Amino acid sequence: MEGQTDSIMLLRGSSNILDVQLPQYYREGFFSRDTLFHPELQGGRYGVAGDPVPYTIGSDSIVTSILLACFLLAVYSVANAKAFITRQTKTFFFVKSEGTTEVSETATELRFQVFLSMLTCILLALLAYLYTINFVGETFVLDSAYQLIAIYTAMAFAYFVLKVLLYTVVNSVFFGSKKNRQWLKSFLFITSIEGVMLFPSVVMLAYFNMAIKNVAIYFFLLLAIVKILTFYKSFIIFFRTNSVKLQNFLYFCTLEIIPMLSFWGALGIVADILKINY
């Protein structure tokens, strides 16, 4: 009773509640430092840590957003350029005479082809990245996987720009500016169609767990078709009236096969340099 009276008198006589001095057994208890009663205290980890979920492009929201944006823009572009695609498809295998007037492309049609060419660069970069993480290595000196995809995209873009420059220099010197413009239009159209045809393989590999072997077969089959069309178009434009047919093979190997093999070799060298060797 005497202790309780002292406590009541202490509470009444205190002008500020912060001045109240509670006994030690009131301020501390068995659960006073338990993290379950004090969420502000760091309690550590309970249980056993599981295995981390492996990285996949299908679970990557940023890559998914890029592919979705590319798909929507490609559908919109194709819908607005159906007449151009039909005209180019009809005239692709048509042999024009020397005096035929060419139909000039509009700015919208040119932007459509440039966009699809950029789509081709992005899809080639994604395929190269998927090949790298499956057959070369999964750990790199880069901070994130997006940097490796960006490097591959820049390399693919530089590859196509270098090919355009080589074609422009060689064709302008040996065949003239008119045939060079005709060839560049055909090359841009072939590259655009290649990007459209590559899109299903990337989607099937990333989101439907398609076997890499089947994707590789599809890719090389598409690549063979593209190179055959390129070879045929170069023959029609430059060497149809030339009696020496061997020049077409030399032209094709120099400006198509060698740059392509160099590009593949450069991708392999970059992957070996950037991967972490244990």
mmCIF file of C-alpha atoms in Angstrom:
data_model
loop_
_atom_site.group_PDB
_atom_site.id
_atom_site.type_symbol
_atom_site.label_atom_id
_atom_site.label_comp_id
_atom_site.label_asym_id
_atom_site.label_seq_id
_atom_site.Cartn_x
_atom_site.Cartn_y
_atom_site.Cartn_z
ATOM 1 C CA MET A 1 0.000 0.000 0.000
ATOM 2 C CA GLU A 2 2.779 2.327 0.815
ATOM 3 C CA GLY A 3 4.427 1.751 -2.558
ATOM 4 C CA GLN A 4 1.182 2.349 -4.389
ATOM 5 C CA THR A 5 0.634 5.589 -2.448
ATOM 6 C CA ASP A 6 4.110 6.777 -3.399
ATOM 7 C CA SER A 7 3.443 6.027 -7.065
ATOM 8 C CA ILE A 8 0.087 7.906 -7.007
ATOM 9 C CA MET A 9 1.690 10.864 -5.278
ATOM 10 C CA LEU A 10 4.497 10.830 -7.815
ATOM 11 C CA LEU A 11 1.988 10.894 -10.711
ATOM 12 C CA ARG A 12 -0.007 13.727 -9.162
ATOM 13 C CA GLY A 13 3.005 15.779 -8.357
ATOM 14 C CA SER A 14 4.506 15.481 -11.812
ATOM 15 C CA SER A 15 3.637 18.329 -14.144
ATOM 16 C CA ASN A 16 4.913 16.478 -17.260
ATOM 17 C CA ILE A 17 4.040 12.881 -18.095
ATOM 18 C CA LEU A 18 7.569 12.386 -19.517
ATOM 19 C CA ASP A 19 8.969 12.916 -16.014
ATOM 20 C CA VAL A 20 7.282 9.778 -14.703
ATOM 21 C CA GLN A 21 9.840 7.203 -13.586
ATOM 22 C CA LEU A 22 8.421 3.678 -13.788
ATOM 23 C CA PRO A 23 10.027 0.818 -11.870
ATOM 24 C CA GLN A 24 12.435 -1.457 -13.701
ATOM 25 C CA TYR A 25 10.086 -4.470 -13.589
ATOM 26 C CA TYR A 26 7.382 -2.413 -15.381
ATOM 27 C CA ARG A 27 9.684 -1.244 -18.167
ATOM 28 C CA GLU A 28 11.273 -4.624 -18.992
ATOM 29 C CA GLY A 29 9.742 -8.028 -19.523
ATOM 30 C CA PHE A 30 10.355 -11.375 -21.113
ATOM 31 C CA PHE A 31 9.089 -10.227 -24.542
ATOM 32 C CA SER A 32 10.377 -6.677 -24.410
ATOM 33 C CA ARG A 33 13.088 -7.333 -27.053
ATOM 34 C CA ASP A 34 11.223 -9.870 -29.177
ATOM 35 C CA THR A 35 11.119 -8.806 -32.839
ATOM 36 C CA LEU A 36 7.576 -10.159 -33.179
ATOM 37 C CA PHE A 37 6.391 -7.445 -30.769
ATOM 38 C CA HIS A 38 8.782 -4.804 -32.114
ATOM 39 C CA PRO A 39 8.762 -4.689 -35.937
ATOM 40 C CA GLU A 40 11.226 -1.813 -35.873
ATOM 41 C CA LEU A 41 13.927 -4.217 -34.655
ATOM 42 C CA GLN A 42 15.883 -6.260 -37.212
ATOM 43 C CA GLY A 43 15.042 -9.879 -36.573
ATOM 44 C CA GLY A 44 17.011 -11.587 -39.333
ATOM 45 C CA ARG A 45 15.705 -14.342 -41.628
ATOM 46 C CA TYR A 46 13.624 -17.284 -40.511
ATOM 47 C CA GLY A 47 13.796 -20.631 -42.268
ATOM 48 C CA VAL A 48 16.069 -21.785 -45.087
ATOM 49 C CA ALA A 49 16.682 -19.705 -48.212
ATOM 50 C CA GLY A 50 15.472 -21.377 -51.417
ATOM 51 C CA ASP A 51 17.108 -21.525 -54.817
ATOM 52 C CA PRO A 52 16.789 -18.306 -56.839
ATOM 53 C CA VAL A 53 14.458 -18.388 -59.828
ATOM 54 C CA PRO A 54 16.531 -18.547 -63.058
ATOM 55 C CA TYR A 55 16.330 -15.561 -65.388
ATOM 56 C CA THR A 56 14.171 -15.923 -68.473
ATOM 57 C CA ILE A 57 13.122 -13.381 -71.076
ATOM 58 C CA GLY A 58 9.543 -14.535 -70.681
ATOM 59 C CA SER A 59 9.529 -13.249 -67.089
ATOM 60 C CA ASP A 60 11.323 -10.003 -67.943
ATOM 61 C CA SER A 61 8.798 -7.169 -67.964
ATOM 62 C CA ILE A 62 11.061 -4.719 -69.818
ATOM 63 C CA VAL A 63 11.878 -7.091 -72.681
ATOM 64 C CA THR A 64 8.220 -8.110 -72.835
ATOM 65 C CA SER A 65 7.231 -4.443 -73.101
ATOM 66 C CA ILE A 66 9.744 -3.917 -75.913
ATOM 67 C CA LEU A 67 8.457 -6.934 -77.859
ATOM 68 C CA LEU A 68 4.846 -5.911 -77.306
ATOM 69 C CA ALA A 69 5.574 -2.369 -78.493
ATOM 70 C CA CYS A 70 7.412 -3.703 -81.547
ATOM 71 C CA PHE A 71 4.518 -6.024 -82.341
ATOM 72 C CA LEU A 72 1.897 -3.292 -82.083
ATOM 73 C CA LEU A 73 3.916 -0.838 -84.145
ATOM 74 C CA ALA A 74 4.678 -3.511 -86.746
ATOM 75 C CA VAL A 75 0.990 -4.403 -87.062
ATOM 76 C CA TYR A 76 0.093 -0.729 -87.370
ATOM 77 C CA SER A 77 2.802 -0.147 -89.990
ATOM 78 C CA VAL A 78 1.843 -3.196 -92.039
ATOM 79 C CA ALA A 79 -1.822 -2.216 -91.921
ATOM 80 C CA ASN A 80 -0.992 1.239 -93.291
ATOM 81 C CA ALA A 81 1.462 -0.032 -95.918
ATOM 82 C CA LYS A 82 -0.409 -2.968 -97.439
ATOM 83 C CA ALA A 83 -0.437 -1.352 -100.873
ATOM 84 C CA PHE A 84 3.326 -0.815 -100.726
ATOM 85 C CA ILE A 85 3.994 -4.426 -99.651
ATOM 86 C CA THR A 86 1.766 -5.754 -102.429
ATOM 87 C CA ARG A 87 3.497 -3.585 -105.023
ATOM 88 C CA GLN A 88 6.977 -4.559 -103.844
ATOM 89 C CA THR A 89 6.090 -8.252 -103.779
ATOM 90 C CA LYS A 90 4.715 -8.145 -107.316
ATOM 91 C CA THR A 91 7.707 -6.273 -108.723
ATOM 92 C CA PHE A 92 10.391 -8.165 -106.783
ATOM 93 C CA PHE A 93 10.734 -10.935 -109.374
ATOM 94 C CA PHE A 94 9.851 -8.681 -112.287
ATOM 95 C CA VAL A 95 12.705 -7.791 -114.642
ATOM 96 C CA LYS A 96 12.492 -4.092 -115.473
ATOM 97 C CA SER A 97 13.739 -2.701 -118.735
ATOM 98 C CA GLU A 98 16.244 0.112 -118.848
ATOM 99 C CA GLY A 99 13.714 2.812 -119.699
ATOM 100 C CA THR A 100 11.060 1.846 -117.140
ATOM 101 C CA THR A 101 10.020 4.639 -114.793
ATOM 102 C CA GLU A 102 10.305 3.626 -111.152
ATOM 103 C CA VAL A 103 7.584 4.453 -108.637
ATOM 104 C CA SER A 104 9.111 6.597 -105.913
ATOM 105 C CA GLU A 105 8.482 5.631 -102.309
ATOM 106 C CA THR A 106 6.636 7.939 -99.965
ATOM 107 C CA ALA A 107 8.020 9.121 -96.622
ATOM 108 C CA THR A 108 5.585 6.836 -94.779
ATOM 109 C CA GLU A 109 6.749 3.796 -96.755
ATOM 110 C CA LEU A 110 10.386 4.664 -96.109
ATOM 111 C CA ARG A 111 9.757 5.044 -92.371
ATOM 112 C CA PHE A 112 7.927 1.731 -92.394
ATOM 113 C CA GLN A 113 10.963 -0.054 -93.864
ATOM 114 C CA VAL A 114 13.412 1.702 -91.544
ATOM 115 C CA PHE A 115 11.335 0.722 -88.515
ATOM 116 C CA LEU A 116 11.161 -2.917 -89.598
ATOM 117 C CA SER A 117 14.923 -2.873 -90.196
ATOM 118 C CA MET A 118 15.405 -1.665 -86.620
ATOM 119 C CA LEU A 119 13.069 -4.459 -85.525
ATOM 120 C CA THR A 120 15.365 -6.890 -87.338
ATOM 121 C CA CYS A 121 18.348 -5.553 -85.347
ATOM 122 C CA ILE A 122 16.496 -5.963 -82.035
ATOM 123 C CA LEU A 123 15.340 -9.495 -82.830
ATOM 124 C CA LEU A 124 18.816 -10.559 -83.961
ATOM 125 C CA ALA A 125 20.194 -9.144 -80.704
ATOM 126 C CA LEU A 126 17.643 -11.104 -78.652
ATOM 127 C CA LEU A 127 18.442 -14.321 -80.519
ATOM 128 C CA ALA A 128 22.169 -13.730 -80.006
ATOM 129 C CA TYR A 129 21.553 -13.099 -76.304
ATOM 130 C CA LEU A 130 19.501 -16.285 -75.915
ATOM 131 C CA TYR A 131 22.226 -18.245 -77.666
ATOM 132 C CA THR A 132 24.860 -16.680 -75.396
ATOM 133 C CA ILE A 133 23.148 -17.507 -72.105
ATOM 134 C CA ASN A 134 22.452 -21.084 -73.250
ATOM 135 C CA PHE A 135 25.802 -22.007 -74.812
ATOM 136 C CA VAL A 136 28.420 -19.435 -73.752
ATOM 137 C CA GLY A 137 27.703 -18.382 -70.161
ATOM 138 C CA GLU A 138 25.173 -16.792 -67.830
ATOM 139 C CA THR A 139 27.392 -14.420 -65.838
ATOM 140 C CA PHE A 140 28.963 -11.327 -67.349
ATOM 141 C CA VAL A 141 30.961 -8.344 -66.187
ATOM 142 C CA LEU A 142 27.986 -6.095 -66.996
ATOM 143 C CA ASP A 143 25.554 -4.799 -64.398
ATOM 144 C CA SER A 144 22.440 -6.188 -66.089
ATOM 145 C CA ALA A 145 21.316 -8.271 -69.041
ATOM 146 C CA TYR A 146 19.890 -5.192 -70.751
ATOM 147 C CA GLN A 147 23.398 -3.881 -71.382
ATOM 148 C CA LEU A 148 24.362 -7.053 -73.252
ATOM 149 C CA ILE A 149 21.169 -6.862 -75.337
ATOM 150 C CA ALA A 150 21.904 -3.192 -76.066
ATOM 151 C CA ILE A 151 25.457 -4.052 -77.161
ATOM 152 C CA TYR A 152 24.182 -6.763 -79.497
ATOM 153 C CA THR A 153 21.551 -4.381 -80.900
ATOM 154 C CA ALA A 154 24.194 -1.720 -81.568
ATOM 155 C CA MET A 155 26.401 -4.303 -83.279
ATOM 156 C CA ALA A 156 23.522 -5.470 -85.497
ATOM 157 C CA PHE A 157 22.689 -1.881 -86.402
ATOM 158 C CA ALA A 158 26.341 -1.157 -87.214
ATOM 159 C CA TYR A 159 26.428 -4.334 -89.331
ATOM 160 C CA PHE A 160 23.528 -3.208 -91.526
ATOM 161 C CA VAL A 161 24.830 0.366 -91.774
ATOM 162 C CA LEU A 162 28.254 -0.941 -92.837
ATOM 163 C CA LYS A 163 26.648 -3.128 -95.486
ATOM 164 C CA VAL A 164 24.704 -0.165 -96.876
ATOM 165 C CA LEU A 165 27.905 1.880 -97.057
ATOM 166 C CA LEU A 166 29.772 -0.941 -98.805
ATOM 167 C CA TYR A 167 26.951 -1.423 -101.291
ATOM 168 C CA THR A 168 26.782 2.300 -101.976
ATOM 169 C CA VAL A 169 30.507 2.620 -102.647
ATOM 170 C CA VAL A 170 30.826 -0.509 -104.800
ATOM 171 C CA ASN A 171 27.605 -0.069 -106.768
ATOM 172 C CA SER A 172 28.166 3.624 -107.426
ATOM 173 C CA VAL A 173 31.643 2.943 -108.799
ATOM 174 C CA PHE A 174 30.894 -0.105 -110.958
ATOM 175 C CA PHE A 175 27.179 0.131 -111.842
ATOM 176 C CA GLY A 176 26.003 3.725 -111.459
ATOM 177 C CA SER A 177 23.750 5.588 -109.062
ATOM 178 C CA LYS A 178 20.443 4.474 -110.638
ATOM 179 C CA LYS A 179 21.107 0.768 -110.170
ATOM 180 C CA ASN A 180 22.489 1.496 -106.717
ATOM 181 C CA ARG A 181 19.208 3.160 -105.673
ATOM 182 C CA GLN A 182 17.265 0.238 -107.106
ATOM 183 C CA TRP A 183 19.403 -2.221 -105.174
ATOM 184 C CA LEU A 184 19.187 -0.307 -101.875
ATOM 185 C CA LYS A 185 15.395 -0.277 -102.124
ATOM 186 C CA SER A 186 15.374 -4.040 -102.653
ATOM 187 C CA PHE A 187 17.887 -4.599 -99.834
ATOM 188 C CA LEU A 188 15.827 -2.487 -97.408
ATOM 189 C CA PHE A 189 12.668 -4.387 -98.352
ATOM 190 C CA ILE A 190 14.373 -7.785 -97.845
ATOM 191 C CA THR A 191 15.714 -6.687 -94.446
ATOM 192 C CA SER A 192 12.251 -5.496 -93.407
ATOM 193 C CA ILE A 193 10.631 -8.795 -94.316
ATOM 194 C CA GLU A 194 13.402 -10.647 -92.491
ATOM 195 C CA GLY A 195 12.518 -8.801 -89.280
ATOM 196 C CA VAL A 196 8.842 -9.709 -89.622
ATOM 197 C CA MET A 197 9.708 -13.373 -90.166
ATOM 198 C CA LEU A 198 12.109 -13.449 -87.195
ATOM 199 C CA PHE A 199 9.476 -12.224 -84.729
ATOM 200 C CA PRO A 200 7.622 -15.586 -84.333
ATOM 201 C CA SER A 201 10.846 -17.448 -83.527
ATOM 202 C CA VAL A 202 11.753 -15.048 -80.703
ATOM 203 C CA VAL A 203 8.236 -15.192 -79.254
ATOM 204 C CA MET A 204 8.105 -19.000 -79.413
ATOM 205 C CA LEU A 205 11.526 -19.324 -77.790
ATOM 206 C CA ALA A 206 10.881 -16.757 -75.033
ATOM 207 C CA TYR A 207 7.290 -17.524 -74.028
ATOM 208 C CA PHE A 208 6.448 -21.032 -75.253
ATOM 209 C CA ASN A 209 9.710 -22.860 -74.365
ATOM 210 C CA MET A 210 10.325 -23.926 -77.917
ATOM 211 C CA ALA A 211 13.421 -26.071 -78.318
ATOM 212 C CA ILE A 212 16.500 -24.139 -79.329
ATOM 213 C CA LYS A 213 17.219 -26.781 -81.968
ATOM 214 C CA ASN A 214 13.912 -26.039 -83.707
ATOM 215 C CA VAL A 215 14.516 -22.288 -83.477
ATOM 216 C CA ALA A 216 17.970 -22.772 -85.006
ATOM 217 C CA ILE A 217 16.488 -24.785 -87.879
ATOM 218 C CA TYR A 218 13.891 -22.080 -88.501
ATOM 219 C CA PHE A 219 16.522 -19.342 -88.313
ATOM 220 C CA PHE A 220 18.933 -20.967 -90.759
ATOM 221 C CA LEU A 221 16.116 -21.854 -93.131
ATOM 222 C CA LEU A 222 14.937 -18.241 -93.096
ATOM 223 C CA LEU A 223 18.520 -17.043 -93.520
ATOM 224 C CA ALA A 224 18.987 -19.305 -96.541
ATOM 225 C CA ILE A 225 15.799 -17.982 -98.142
ATOM 226 C CA VAL A 226 16.872 -14.382 -97.521
ATOM 227 C CA LYS A 227 20.314 -14.969 -99.040
ATOM 228 C CA ILE A 228 18.815 -16.728 -102.068
ATOM 229 C CA LEU A 229 16.484 -13.773 -102.648
ATOM 230 C CA THR A 230 19.399 -11.379 -102.218
ATOM 231 C CA PHE A 231 21.505 -13.342 -104.682
ATOM 232 C CA TYR A 232 18.660 -13.433 -107.206
ATOM 233 C CA LYS A 233 17.948 -9.715 -106.904
ATOM 234 C CA SER A 234 21.612 -8.766 -107.308
ATOM 235 C CA PHE A 235 21.768 -10.929 -110.423
ATOM 236 C CA ILE A 236 18.650 -9.303 -111.885
ATOM 237 C CA ILE A 237 19.820 -5.758 -111.226
ATOM 238 C CA PHE A 238 23.555 -5.942 -111.976
ATOM 239 C CA PHE A 239 24.527 -9.077 -113.885
ATOM 240 C CA ARG A 240 21.551 -10.096 -116.023
ATOM 241 C CA THR A 241 23.103 -8.678 -119.207
ATOM 242 C CA ASN A 242 26.649 -9.658 -118.259
ATOM 243 C CA SER A 243 28.127 -12.631 -120.082
ATOM 244 C CA VAL A 244 30.471 -13.459 -117.180
ATOM 245 C CA LYS A 245 28.145 -15.002 -114.545
ATOM 246 C CA LEU A 246 30.969 -15.672 -112.097
ATOM 247 C CA GLN A 247 31.032 -12.005 -111.140
ATOM 248 C CA ASN A 248 27.694 -12.375 -109.376
ATOM 249 C CA PHE A 249 29.179 -15.031 -107.054
ATOM 250 C CA LEU A 250 32.169 -12.819 -106.303
ATOM 251 C CA TYR A 251 29.888 -9.856 -105.622
ATOM 252 C CA PHE A 252 27.624 -11.916 -103.365
ATOM 253 C CA CYS A 253 30.437 -13.523 -101.382
ATOM 254 C CA THR A 254 32.294 -10.246 -100.905
ATOM 255 C CA LEU A 255 29.358 -8.077 -99.822
ATOM 256 C CA GLU A 256 27.054 -10.648 -98.225
ATOM 257 C CA ILE A 257 28.798 -13.786 -96.964
ATOM 258 C CA ILE A 258 32.014 -12.240 -95.627
ATOM 259 C CA PRO A 259 30.259 -9.419 -93.683
ATOM 260 C CA MET A 260 27.787 -11.937 -92.242
ATOM 261 C CA LEU A 261 30.540 -14.293 -91.057
ATOM 262 C CA SER A 262 32.473 -11.331 -89.648
ATOM 263 C CA PHE A 263 29.383 -10.219 -87.745
ATOM 264 C CA TRP A 264 28.903 -13.670 -86.240
ATOM 265 C CA GLY A 265 32.567 -13.797 -85.280
ATOM 266 C CA ALA A 266 32.349 -10.361 -83.656
ATOM 267 C CA LEU A 267 29.346 -11.495 -81.573
ATOM 268 C CA GLY A 268 31.316 -14.514 -80.350
ATOM 269 C CA ILE A 269 34.367 -12.420 -79.473
ATOM 270 C CA VAL A 270 32.277 -9.889 -77.515
ATOM 271 C CA ALA A 271 30.540 -12.697 -75.600
ATOM 272 C CA ASP A 272 33.876 -14.290 -74.673
ATOM 273 C CA ILE A 273 35.293 -10.952 -73.526
ATOM 274 C CA LEU A 274 32.277 -9.995 -71.387
ATOM 275 C CA LYS A 275 31.574 -13.357 -69.733
ATOM 276 C CA ILE A 276 33.052 -14.184 -66.326
ATOM 277 C CA ASN A 277 35.370 -17.182 -66.368
ATOM 278 C CA TYR A 278 35.628 -19.027 -63.040
#
